Amino acid sequence: MDPRIETVNRHAEVIKGRIQGRQPVLGIVLGSGLGKLAEQIQDPVVIPYKELPGFPVSTATGHKGNYIVGQLGGKTVIAMQGRIHYYEGYGMDKVVLPIRVMIAVGIKTLIVSNAAGGTNLSFHVGDLMVIKDHINLLPNPLIGPNWDEEGPRFPDMTRPYDPSLIRLAFSEARKMGISLQQGVYVGGTGPSYETPAEYKYFRSIGGDAVGMSTIPEVIVARHAGIPVFGMSVITNEAHDDYADDYVNDGEDVVVAANAAADKMSRLIVNMIEKMSL
């Protein structure tokens, strides 16, 4: 058997043993400062990444590093309370391992979230941006021998983010009186924040927000035929006209993400309630 499959299945079996017959139908990735949604999961089973032998451990600020399985919006979900980043020094196989494990556990849909800088000049701190497309500047996680059991060698990425889930998000947001932005997410390697010239470049090629994650997870999910919904919390205005003393600060990003987390959490719970899974 392909050793990649053996690794994924080994972790999936540990999780299945811990959750004793529950069947998660929805996977959720909670990014920087957005782990508060995990607090709403009812009857939770918490599985720290460090308890899975050989599993990568989150080191980024605001990422606790747990799988949480329980009930949310009337569905059984498995949430990642913190993700794995390429900039932490992990190979791309490790970055997407948690997603592959959730797929092996049996999820039917994936929700991804992140904190991002708003390169779109009309975006402001605290805005929620529905991701409609992306521009990938990270290594593609499908490079190497194809995982034929998961999907084709050349997976289609015409609609990386599911149009029906995007429509559902805007429908529920209107009912709740929540204003949403929509745009293209640019994913870079990090860990350094981008320069003003890079922000200007991203804007010029159609990027509305920029971050250091998410896209590899989406590629792996789409390769396996899993529909994806993505949302960014705009935590800083990524422009190219800063004052001379302006500094991007990682702690400020987490604070801004926390401030918007309640709004995002309420919207996602309402969406989950309406999903047919």
PDB file of C-alpha atoms in Angstrom:
ATOM      1  CA  MET A   1       0.000   0.000   0.000  1.00  0.00           C
ATOM      2  CA  ASP A   2       1.104   3.562  -0.715  1.00  0.00           C
ATOM      3  CA  PRO A   3       2.801   4.788   2.516  1.00  0.00           C
ATOM      4  CA  ARG A   4       0.886   8.075   2.239  1.00  0.00           C
ATOM      5  CA  ILE A   5      -2.377   6.151   2.403  1.00  0.00           C
ATOM      6  CA  GLU A   6      -1.132   4.092   5.325  1.00  0.00           C
ATOM      7  CA  THR A   7      -0.247   7.251   7.273  1.00  0.00           C
ATOM      8  CA  VAL A   8      -3.607   8.900   6.625  1.00  0.00           C
ATOM      9  CA  ASN A   9      -5.578   5.761   7.446  1.00  0.00           C
ATOM     10  CA  ARG A  10      -3.624   5.213  10.668  1.00  0.00           C
ATOM     11  CA  HIS A  11      -4.536   8.674  11.965  1.00  0.00           C
ATOM     12  CA  ALA A  12      -8.125   8.347  10.751  1.00  0.00           C
ATOM     13  CA  GLU A  13      -8.550   5.067  12.626  1.00  0.00           C
ATOM     14  CA  VAL A  14      -7.296   6.657  15.857  1.00  0.00           C
ATOM     15  CA  ILE A  15      -9.842   9.452  15.495  1.00  0.00           C
ATOM     16  CA  LYS A  16     -12.661   7.019  14.680  1.00  0.00           C
ATOM     17  CA  GLY A  17     -11.781   5.043  17.784  1.00  0.00           C
ATOM     18  CA  ARG A  18     -11.910   8.159  19.945  1.00  0.00           C
ATOM     19  CA  ILE A  19     -15.295   9.365  18.648  1.00  0.00           C
ATOM     20  CA  GLN A  20     -16.982   5.966  19.109  1.00  0.00           C
ATOM     21  CA  GLY A  21     -19.241   5.658  16.100  1.00  0.00           C
ATOM     22  CA  ARG A  22     -19.971   9.294  15.356  1.00  0.00           C
ATOM     23  CA  GLN A  23     -19.742  10.178  11.676  1.00  0.00           C
ATOM     24  CA  PRO A  24     -18.526  13.712  10.917  1.00  0.00           C
ATOM     25  CA  VAL A  25     -20.073  14.977   7.687  1.00  0.00           C
ATOM     26  CA  LEU A  26     -18.477  18.426   7.694  1.00  0.00           C
ATOM     27  CA  GLY A  27     -14.869  19.504   8.180  1.00  0.00           C
ATOM     28  CA  ILE A  28     -13.999  23.009   9.391  1.00  0.00           C
ATOM     29  CA  VAL A  29     -10.566  24.664   9.418  1.00  0.00           C
ATOM     30  CA  LEU A  30     -10.286  27.495  11.933  1.00  0.00           C
ATOM     31  CA  GLY A  31      -7.448  29.908  11.201  1.00  0.00           C
ATOM     32  CA  SER A  32      -5.565  32.571  13.170  1.00  0.00           C
ATOM     33  CA  GLY A  33      -7.666  33.868  16.035  1.00  0.00           C
ATOM     34  CA  LEU A  34     -10.782  32.122  14.724  1.00  0.00           C
ATOM     35  CA  GLY A  35     -10.792  29.144  17.062  1.00  0.00           C
ATOM     36  CA  LYS A  36     -13.714  30.583  19.032  1.00  0.00           C
ATOM     37  CA  LEU A  37     -16.168  28.729  16.799  1.00  0.00           C
ATOM     38  CA  ALA A  38     -14.823  25.542  18.355  1.00  0.00           C
ATOM     39  CA  GLU A  39     -16.239  26.687  21.698  1.00  0.00           C
ATOM     40  CA  GLN A  40     -19.748  26.346  20.253  1.00  0.00           C
ATOM     41  CA  ILE A  41     -19.316  22.696  19.330  1.00  0.00           C
ATOM     42  CA  GLN A  42     -21.549  20.652  21.629  1.00  0.00           C
ATOM     43  CA  ASP A  43     -20.613  17.360  23.267  1.00  0.00           C
ATOM     44  CA  PRO A  44     -17.040  17.780  22.042  1.00  0.00           C
ATOM     45  CA  VAL A  45     -14.304  15.182  21.822  1.00  0.00           C
ATOM     46  CA  VAL A  46     -10.929  16.974  21.753  1.00  0.00           C
ATOM     47  CA  ILE A  47      -8.011  15.210  20.110  1.00  0.00           C
ATOM     48  CA  PRO A  48      -4.737  17.191  20.314  1.00  0.00           C
ATOM     49  CA  TYR A  49      -2.518  16.791  17.271  1.00  0.00           C
ATOM     50  CA  LYS A  50       0.349  15.896  19.599  1.00  0.00           C
ATOM     51  CA  GLU A  51      -1.527  12.753  20.628  1.00  0.00           C
ATOM     52  CA  LEU A  52      -1.408  11.431  17.049  1.00  0.00           C
ATOM     53  CA  PRO A  53       2.052   9.819  16.586  1.00  0.00           C
ATOM     54  CA  GLY A  54       4.029  11.547  13.840  1.00  0.00           C
ATOM     55  CA  PHE A  55       1.345  14.171  13.243  1.00  0.00           C
ATOM     56  CA  PRO A  56       2.530  17.770  12.655  1.00  0.00           C
ATOM     57  CA  VAL A  57       1.968  20.211  15.507  1.00  0.00           C
ATOM     58  CA  SER A  58       0.759  23.802  15.111  1.00  0.00           C
ATOM     59  CA  THR A  59       3.293  26.426  16.207  1.00  0.00           C
ATOM     60  CA  ALA A  60       1.633  29.585  14.846  1.00  0.00           C
ATOM     61  CA  THR A  61       0.138  32.250  17.121  1.00  0.00           C
ATOM     62  CA  GLY A  62      -3.553  31.619  17.773  1.00  0.00           C
ATOM     63  CA  HIS A  63      -3.488  27.970  16.639  1.00  0.00           C
ATOM     64  CA  LYS A  64      -4.205  25.562  19.519  1.00  0.00           C
ATOM     65  CA  GLY A  65      -3.599  22.391  17.520  1.00  0.00           C
ATOM     66  CA  ASN A  66      -6.643  20.205  18.166  1.00  0.00           C
ATOM     67  CA  TYR A  67      -9.202  18.207  16.270  1.00  0.00           C
ATOM     68  CA  ILE A  68     -12.636  18.695  17.838  1.00  0.00           C
ATOM     69  CA  VAL A  69     -15.550  16.400  16.972  1.00  0.00           C
ATOM     70  CA  GLY A  70     -19.080  17.211  18.068  1.00  0.00           C
ATOM     71  CA  GLN A  71     -22.388  18.793  17.124  1.00  0.00           C
ATOM     72  CA  LEU A  72     -22.690  22.177  15.441  1.00  0.00           C
ATOM     73  CA  GLY A  73     -25.732  23.519  13.652  1.00  0.00           C
ATOM     74  CA  GLY A  74     -27.426  20.149  13.987  1.00  0.00           C
ATOM     75  CA  LYS A  75     -24.600  18.317  12.186  1.00  0.00           C
ATOM     76  CA  THR A  76     -21.684  16.181  13.338  1.00  0.00           C
ATOM     77  CA  VAL A  77     -18.528  18.105  12.486  1.00  0.00           C
ATOM     78  CA  ILE A  78     -14.787  17.694  12.814  1.00  0.00           C
ATOM     79  CA  ALA A  79     -13.001  21.006  13.304  1.00  0.00           C
ATOM     80  CA  MET A  80      -9.313  21.834  13.154  1.00  0.00           C
ATOM     81  CA  GLN A  81      -8.610  24.307  15.932  1.00  0.00           C
ATOM     82  CA  GLY A  82      -5.493  25.562  14.210  1.00  0.00           C
ATOM     83  CA  ARG A  83      -3.891  24.525  10.936  1.00  0.00           C
ATOM     84  CA  ILE A  84      -0.419  23.544   9.722  1.00  0.00           C
ATOM     85  CA  HIS A  85       1.517  26.118   7.679  1.00  0.00           C
ATOM     86  CA  TYR A  86       4.240  25.703   5.073  1.00  0.00           C
ATOM     87  CA  TYR A  87       6.221  28.519   6.760  1.00  0.00           C
ATOM     88  CA  GLU A  88       6.505  26.457   9.939  1.00  0.00           C
ATOM     89  CA  GLY A  89       9.010  24.312   8.072  1.00  0.00           C
ATOM     90  CA  TYR A  90       6.717  21.412   7.235  1.00  0.00           C
ATOM     91  CA  GLY A  91       6.684  19.859   3.783  1.00  0.00           C
ATOM     92  CA  MET A  92       3.496  20.258   1.817  1.00  0.00           C
ATOM     93  CA  ASP A  93       2.578  16.630   2.547  1.00  0.00           C
ATOM     94  CA  LYS A  94       2.392  17.545   6.249  1.00  0.00           C
ATOM     95  CA  VAL A  95       0.535  20.813   5.575  1.00  0.00           C
ATOM     96  CA  VAL A  96      -2.361  18.960   3.941  1.00  0.00           C
ATOM     97  CA  LEU A  97      -2.223  15.805   6.072  1.00  0.00           C
ATOM     98  CA  PRO A  98      -4.971  17.042   8.459  1.00  0.00           C
ATOM     99  CA  ILE A  99      -7.306  17.584   5.493  1.00  0.00           C
ATOM    100  CA  ARG A 100      -6.569  14.163   4.047  1.00  0.00           C
ATOM    101  CA  VAL A 101      -7.312  12.647   7.455  1.00  0.00           C
ATOM    102  CA  MET A 102     -10.674  14.448   7.665  1.00  0.00           C
ATOM    103  CA  ILE A 103     -11.518  13.138   4.195  1.00  0.00           C
ATOM    104  CA  ALA A 104     -10.613   9.618   5.345  1.00  0.00           C
ATOM    105  CA  VAL A 105     -12.814  10.060   8.410  1.00  0.00           C
ATOM    106  CA  GLY A 106     -15.701  10.724   6.016  1.00  0.00           C
ATOM    107  CA  ILE A 107     -16.443  14.441   5.614  1.00  0.00           C
ATOM    108  CA  LYS A 108     -18.639  15.431   2.670  1.00  0.00           C
ATOM    109  CA  THR A 109     -17.982  19.201   2.694  1.00  0.00           C
ATOM    110  CA  LEU A 110     -15.132  21.432   3.894  1.00  0.00           C
ATOM    111  CA  ILE A 111     -15.280  24.965   5.324  1.00  0.00           C
ATOM    112  CA  VAL A 112     -11.978  26.867   5.500  1.00  0.00           C
ATOM    113  CA  SER A 113     -11.320  30.189   7.213  1.00  0.00           C
ATOM    114  CA  ASN A 114      -8.313  32.430   7.620  1.00  0.00           C
ATOM    115  CA  ALA A 115      -7.066  35.846   8.660  1.00  0.00           C
ATOM    116  CA  ALA A 116      -5.973  37.918   5.682  1.00  0.00           C
ATOM    117  CA  GLY A 117      -4.725  41.330   4.692  1.00  0.00           C
ATOM    118  CA  GLY A 118      -7.121  43.279   2.504  1.00  0.00           C
ATOM    119  CA  THR A 119      -5.372  44.393  -0.676  1.00  0.00           C
ATOM    120  CA  ASN A 120      -8.687  45.612  -2.071  1.00  0.00           C
ATOM    121  CA  LEU A 121      -8.790  49.326  -1.214  1.00  0.00           C
ATOM    122  CA  SER A 122     -12.473  49.118  -0.276  1.00  0.00           C
ATOM    123  CA  PHE A 123     -11.869  46.465   2.406  1.00  0.00           C
ATOM    124  CA  HIS A 124     -11.499  47.394   6.073  1.00  0.00           C
ATOM    125  CA  VAL A 125     -10.373  45.653   9.247  1.00  0.00           C
ATOM    126  CA  GLY A 126     -13.120  43.345  10.512  1.00  0.00           C
ATOM    127  CA  ASP A 127     -14.728  42.740   7.114  1.00  0.00           C
ATOM    128  CA  LEU A 128     -15.698  39.195   6.189  1.00  0.00           C
ATOM    129  CA  MET A 129     -14.725  38.178   2.662  1.00  0.00           C
ATOM    130  CA  VAL A 130     -16.277  35.165   0.974  1.00  0.00           C
ATOM    131  CA  ILE A 131     -13.543  33.574  -1.149  1.00  0.00           C
ATOM    132  CA  LYS A 132     -14.749  33.187  -4.741  1.00  0.00           C
ATOM    133  CA  ASP A 133     -11.384  32.168  -6.244  1.00  0.00           C
ATOM    134  CA  HIS A 134      -7.683  32.125  -5.422  1.00  0.00           C
ATOM    135  CA  ILE A 135      -4.201  32.753  -6.783  1.00  0.00           C
ATOM    136  CA  ASN A 136      -1.704  30.173  -5.555  1.00  0.00           C
ATOM    137  CA  LEU A 137       1.895  31.217  -4.832  1.00  0.00           C
ATOM    138  CA  LEU A 138       2.567  28.191  -2.617  1.00  0.00           C
ATOM    139  CA  PRO A 139       3.881  24.800  -3.786  1.00  0.00           C
ATOM    140  CA  ASN A 140       1.061  22.675  -5.145  1.00  0.00           C
ATOM    141  CA  PRO A 141       0.373  19.792  -2.705  1.00  0.00           C
ATOM    142  CA  LEU A 142      -0.427  17.419  -5.586  1.00  0.00           C
ATOM    143  CA  ILE A 143       3.115  17.512  -6.977  1.00  0.00           C
ATOM    144  CA  GLY A 144       4.516  13.981  -7.025  1.00  0.00           C
ATOM    145  CA  PRO A 145       2.884  10.618  -7.702  1.00  0.00           C
ATOM    146  CA  ASN A 146      -0.875  11.036  -8.062  1.00  0.00           C
ATOM    147  CA  TRP A 147      -3.067   9.635  -5.307  1.00  0.00           C
ATOM    148  CA  ASP A 148      -5.321   7.751  -7.742  1.00  0.00           C
ATOM    149  CA  GLU A 149      -7.720   6.595  -5.035  1.00  0.00           C
ATOM    150  CA  GLU A 150      -8.443  10.241  -4.190  1.00  0.00           C
ATOM    151  CA  GLY A 151      -8.778  11.861  -7.584  1.00  0.00           C
ATOM    152  CA  PRO A 152      -7.424  12.437 -11.113  1.00  0.00           C
ATOM    153  CA  ARG A 153      -3.902  13.454 -12.070  1.00  0.00           C
ATOM    154  CA  PHE A 154      -5.146  16.808 -13.374  1.00  0.00           C
ATOM    155  CA  PRO A 155      -8.098  17.897 -11.203  1.00  0.00           C
ATOM    156  CA  ASP A 156     -10.378  20.651 -12.467  1.00  0.00           C
ATOM    157  CA  MET A 157     -10.153  23.927 -10.523  1.00  0.00           C
ATOM    158  CA  THR A 158     -12.751  25.917 -12.462  1.00  0.00           C
ATOM    159  CA  ARG A 159     -14.870  26.247  -9.322  1.00  0.00           C
ATOM    160  CA  PRO A 160     -12.574  25.720  -6.318  1.00  0.00           C
ATOM    161  CA  TYR A 161     -15.184  27.307  -4.028  1.00  0.00           C
ATOM    162  CA  ASP A 162     -18.671  25.871  -4.325  1.00  0.00           C
ATOM    163  CA  PRO A 163     -21.145  28.326  -5.940  1.00  0.00           C
ATOM    164  CA  SER A 164     -24.141  26.937  -4.049  1.00  0.00           C
ATOM    165  CA  LEU A 165     -22.380  27.423  -0.699  1.00  0.00           C
ATOM    166  CA  ILE A 166     -21.419  30.969  -1.696  1.00  0.00           C
ATOM    167  CA  ARG A 167     -25.067  31.698  -2.504  1.00  0.00           C
ATOM    168  CA  LEU A 168     -26.111  30.204   0.837  1.00  0.00           C
ATOM    169  CA  ALA A 169     -23.630  32.447   2.670  1.00  0.00           C
ATOM    170  CA  PHE A 170     -25.001  35.616   1.093  1.00  0.00           C
ATOM    171  CA  SER A 171     -28.597  34.506   1.650  1.00  0.00           C
ATOM    172  CA  GLU A 172     -28.039  33.838   5.356  1.00  0.00           C
ATOM    173  CA  ALA A 173     -25.964  37.004   5.783  1.00  0.00           C
ATOM    174  CA  ARG A 174     -28.795  39.112   4.364  1.00  0.00           C
ATOM    175  CA  LYS A 175     -31.255  37.558   6.823  1.00  0.00           C
ATOM    176  CA  MET A 176     -28.849  38.260   9.705  1.00  0.00           C
ATOM    177  CA  GLY A 177     -28.013  41.801   8.641  1.00  0.00           C
ATOM    178  CA  ILE A 178     -24.347  40.906   8.114  1.00  0.00           C
ATOM    179  CA  SER A 179     -22.464  42.627   5.324  1.00  0.00           C
ATOM    180  CA  LEU A 180     -20.129  40.433   3.285  1.00  0.00           C
ATOM    181  CA  GLN A 181     -17.350  41.186   0.857  1.00  0.00           C
ATOM    182  CA  GLN A 182     -16.410  38.756  -1.911  1.00  0.00           C
ATOM    183  CA  GLY A 183     -13.045  38.377  -3.573  1.00  0.00           C
ATOM    184  CA  VAL A 184      -9.940  36.512  -4.669  1.00  0.00           C
ATOM    185  CA  TYR A 185      -7.527  35.200  -2.027  1.00  0.00           C
ATOM    186  CA  VAL A 186      -3.788  35.212  -2.758  1.00  0.00           C
ATOM    187  CA  GLY A 187      -1.782  32.593  -0.852  1.00  0.00           C
ATOM    188  CA  GLY A 188       1.950  33.118  -0.302  1.00  0.00           C
ATOM    189  CA  THR A 189       4.549  31.236   1.692  1.00  0.00           C
ATOM    190  CA  GLY A 190       5.191  33.725   4.503  1.00  0.00           C
ATOM    191  CA  PRO A 191       6.304  34.014   7.235  1.00  0.00           C
ATOM    192  CA  SER A 192       7.366  37.572   6.447  1.00  0.00           C
ATOM    193  CA  TYR A 193       4.542  39.970   5.740  1.00  0.00           C
ATOM    194  CA  GLU A 194       4.466  41.240   2.201  1.00  0.00           C
ATOM    195  CA  THR A 195       6.050  44.506   1.094  1.00  0.00           C
ATOM    196  CA  PRO A 196       3.948  47.464  -0.072  1.00  0.00           C
ATOM    197  CA  ALA A 197       5.114  46.763  -3.647  1.00  0.00           C
ATOM    198  CA  GLU A 198       3.910  43.171  -3.350  1.00  0.00           C
ATOM    199  CA  TYR A 199       0.530  44.326  -2.044  1.00  0.00           C
ATOM    200  CA  LYS A 200       0.223  46.632  -5.040  1.00  0.00           C
ATOM    201  CA  TYR A 201       1.190  43.771  -7.358  1.00  0.00           C
ATOM    202  CA  PHE A 202      -1.378  41.405  -5.846  1.00  0.00           C
ATOM    203  CA  ARG A 203      -4.069  44.045  -6.288  1.00  0.00           C
ATOM    204  CA  SER A 204      -3.015  44.593  -9.908  1.00  0.00           C
ATOM    205  CA  ILE A 205      -3.377  40.882 -10.762  1.00  0.00           C
ATOM    206  CA  GLY A 206      -6.839  40.620  -9.210  1.00  0.00           C
ATOM    207  CA  GLY A 207      -6.120  39.729  -5.578  1.00  0.00           C
ATOM    208  CA  ASP A 208      -8.473  41.153  -2.960  1.00  0.00           C
ATOM    209  CA  ALA A 209      -6.860  39.615   0.129  1.00  0.00           C
ATOM    210  CA  VAL A 210      -3.563  37.944   0.928  1.00  0.00           C
ATOM    211  CA  GLY A 211      -2.531  35.318   3.451  1.00  0.00           C
ATOM    212  CA  MET A 212      -0.204  32.385   4.099  1.00  0.00           C
ATOM    213  CA  SER A 213      -2.472  29.332   4.086  1.00  0.00           C
ATOM    214  CA  THR A 214      -5.731  27.745   2.932  1.00  0.00           C
ATOM    215  CA  ILE A 215      -5.091  27.135  -0.777  1.00  0.00           C
ATOM    216  CA  PRO A 216      -3.212  23.811  -0.390  1.00  0.00           C
ATOM    217  CA  GLU A 217      -6.086  22.557   1.777  1.00  0.00           C
ATOM    218  CA  VAL A 218      -8.602  23.574  -0.874  1.00  0.00           C
ATOM    219  CA  ILE A 219      -6.626  21.924  -3.682  1.00  0.00           C
ATOM    220  CA  VAL A 220      -6.474  18.606  -1.812  1.00  0.00           C
ATOM    221  CA  ALA A 221     -10.193  18.725  -0.984  1.00  0.00           C
ATOM    222  CA  ARG A 222     -11.159  19.509  -4.564  1.00  0.00           C
ATOM    223  CA  HIS A 223      -8.857  16.756  -5.839  1.00  0.00           C
ATOM    224  CA  ALA A 224     -10.967  14.381  -3.741  1.00  0.00           C
ATOM    225  CA  GLY A 225     -14.246  15.871  -4.975  1.00  0.00           C
ATOM    226  CA  ILE A 226     -15.089  17.591  -1.673  1.00  0.00           C
ATOM    227  CA  PRO A 227     -17.070  20.873  -2.045  1.00  0.00           C
ATOM    228  CA  VAL A 228     -15.398  23.835  -0.293  1.00  0.00           C
ATOM    229  CA  PHE A 229     -16.602  27.109   1.215  1.00  0.00           C
ATOM    230  CA  GLY A 230     -13.972  29.667   2.207  1.00  0.00           C
ATOM    231  CA  MET A 231     -14.046  32.866   4.243  1.00  0.00           C
ATOM    232  CA  SER A 232     -11.359  35.394   5.172  1.00  0.00           C
ATOM    233  CA  VAL A 233     -11.473  37.813   8.067  1.00  0.00           C
ATOM    234  CA  ILE A 234      -9.750  41.019   6.991  1.00  0.00           C
ATOM    235  CA  THR A 235      -7.364  41.773   9.835  1.00  0.00           C
ATOM    236  CA  ASN A 236      -5.259  44.536   8.301  1.00  0.00           C
ATOM    237  CA  GLU A 237      -5.412  46.850   5.310  1.00  0.00           C
ATOM    238  CA  ALA A 238      -2.683  45.553   3.013  1.00  0.00           C
ATOM    239  CA  HIS A 239      -2.076  48.722   1.032  1.00  0.00           C
ATOM    240  CA  ASP A 240       1.016  50.425  -0.377  1.00  0.00           C
ATOM    241  CA  ASP A 241       0.627  53.918   1.107  1.00  0.00           C
ATOM    242  CA  TYR A 242       1.590  53.371   4.761  1.00  0.00           C
ATOM    243  CA  ALA A 243       2.814  56.065   7.125  1.00  0.00           C
ATOM    244  CA  ASP A 244       6.562  55.982   7.751  1.00  0.00           C
ATOM    245  CA  ASP A 245       6.126  54.439  11.211  1.00  0.00           C
ATOM    246  CA  TYR A 246       3.530  51.749  10.292  1.00  0.00           C
ATOM    247  CA  VAL A 247       4.398  48.129  11.237  1.00  0.00           C
ATOM    248  CA  ASN A 248       2.475  44.892  10.543  1.00  0.00           C
ATOM    249  CA  ASP A 249       2.182  42.946  13.799  1.00  0.00           C
ATOM    250  CA  GLY A 250       1.122  39.322  14.204  1.00  0.00           C
ATOM    251  CA  GLU A 251      -0.490  39.887  17.604  1.00  0.00           C
ATOM    252  CA  ASP A 252      -2.630  42.676  16.127  1.00  0.00           C
ATOM    253  CA  VAL A 253      -3.806  40.259  13.446  1.00  0.00           C
ATOM    254  CA  VAL A 254      -5.037  37.791  16.071  1.00  0.00           C
ATOM    255  CA  VAL A 255      -6.799  40.573  18.006  1.00  0.00           C
ATOM    256  CA  ALA A 256      -8.576  41.749  14.853  1.00  0.00           C
ATOM    257  CA  ALA A 257      -9.569  38.192  13.953  1.00  0.00           C
ATOM    258  CA  ASN A 258     -10.990  37.621  17.439  1.00  0.00           C
ATOM    259  CA  ALA A 259     -13.047  40.800  17.144  1.00  0.00           C
ATOM    260  CA  ALA A 260     -14.722  39.503  13.976  1.00  0.00           C
ATOM    261  CA  ALA A 261     -14.946  35.876  15.081  1.00  0.00           C
ATOM    262  CA  ASP A 262     -18.378  36.138  16.717  1.00  0.00           C
ATOM    263  CA  LYS A 263     -19.948  37.507  13.546  1.00  0.00           C
ATOM    264  CA  MET A 264     -18.324  34.845  11.400  1.00  0.00           C
ATOM    265  CA  SER A 265     -19.269  32.095  13.859  1.00  0.00           C
ATOM    266  CA  ARG A 266     -22.948  33.041  13.874  1.00  0.00           C
ATOM    267  CA  LEU A 267     -23.040  33.077  10.079  1.00  0.00           C
ATOM    268  CA  ILE A 268     -21.310  29.724   9.678  1.00  0.00           C
ATOM    269  CA  VAL A 269     -23.585  28.050  12.239  1.00  0.00           C
ATOM    270  CA  ASN A 270     -26.640  29.318  10.358  1.00  0.00           C
ATOM    271  CA  MET A 271     -25.170  28.037   7.108  1.00  0.00           C
ATOM    272  CA  ILE A 272     -24.509  24.600   8.603  1.00  0.00           C
ATOM    273  CA  GLU A 273     -28.111  24.382   9.790  1.00  0.00           C
ATOM    274  CA  LYS A 274     -29.279  24.886   6.191  1.00  0.00           C
ATOM    275  CA  MET A 275     -26.820  22.471   4.543  1.00  0.00           C
ATOM    276  CA  SER A 276     -28.033  19.122   3.274  1.00  0.00           C
ATOM    277  CA  LEU A 277     -25.230  16.735   4.190  1.00  0.00           C
TER     278      LEU A 277
END
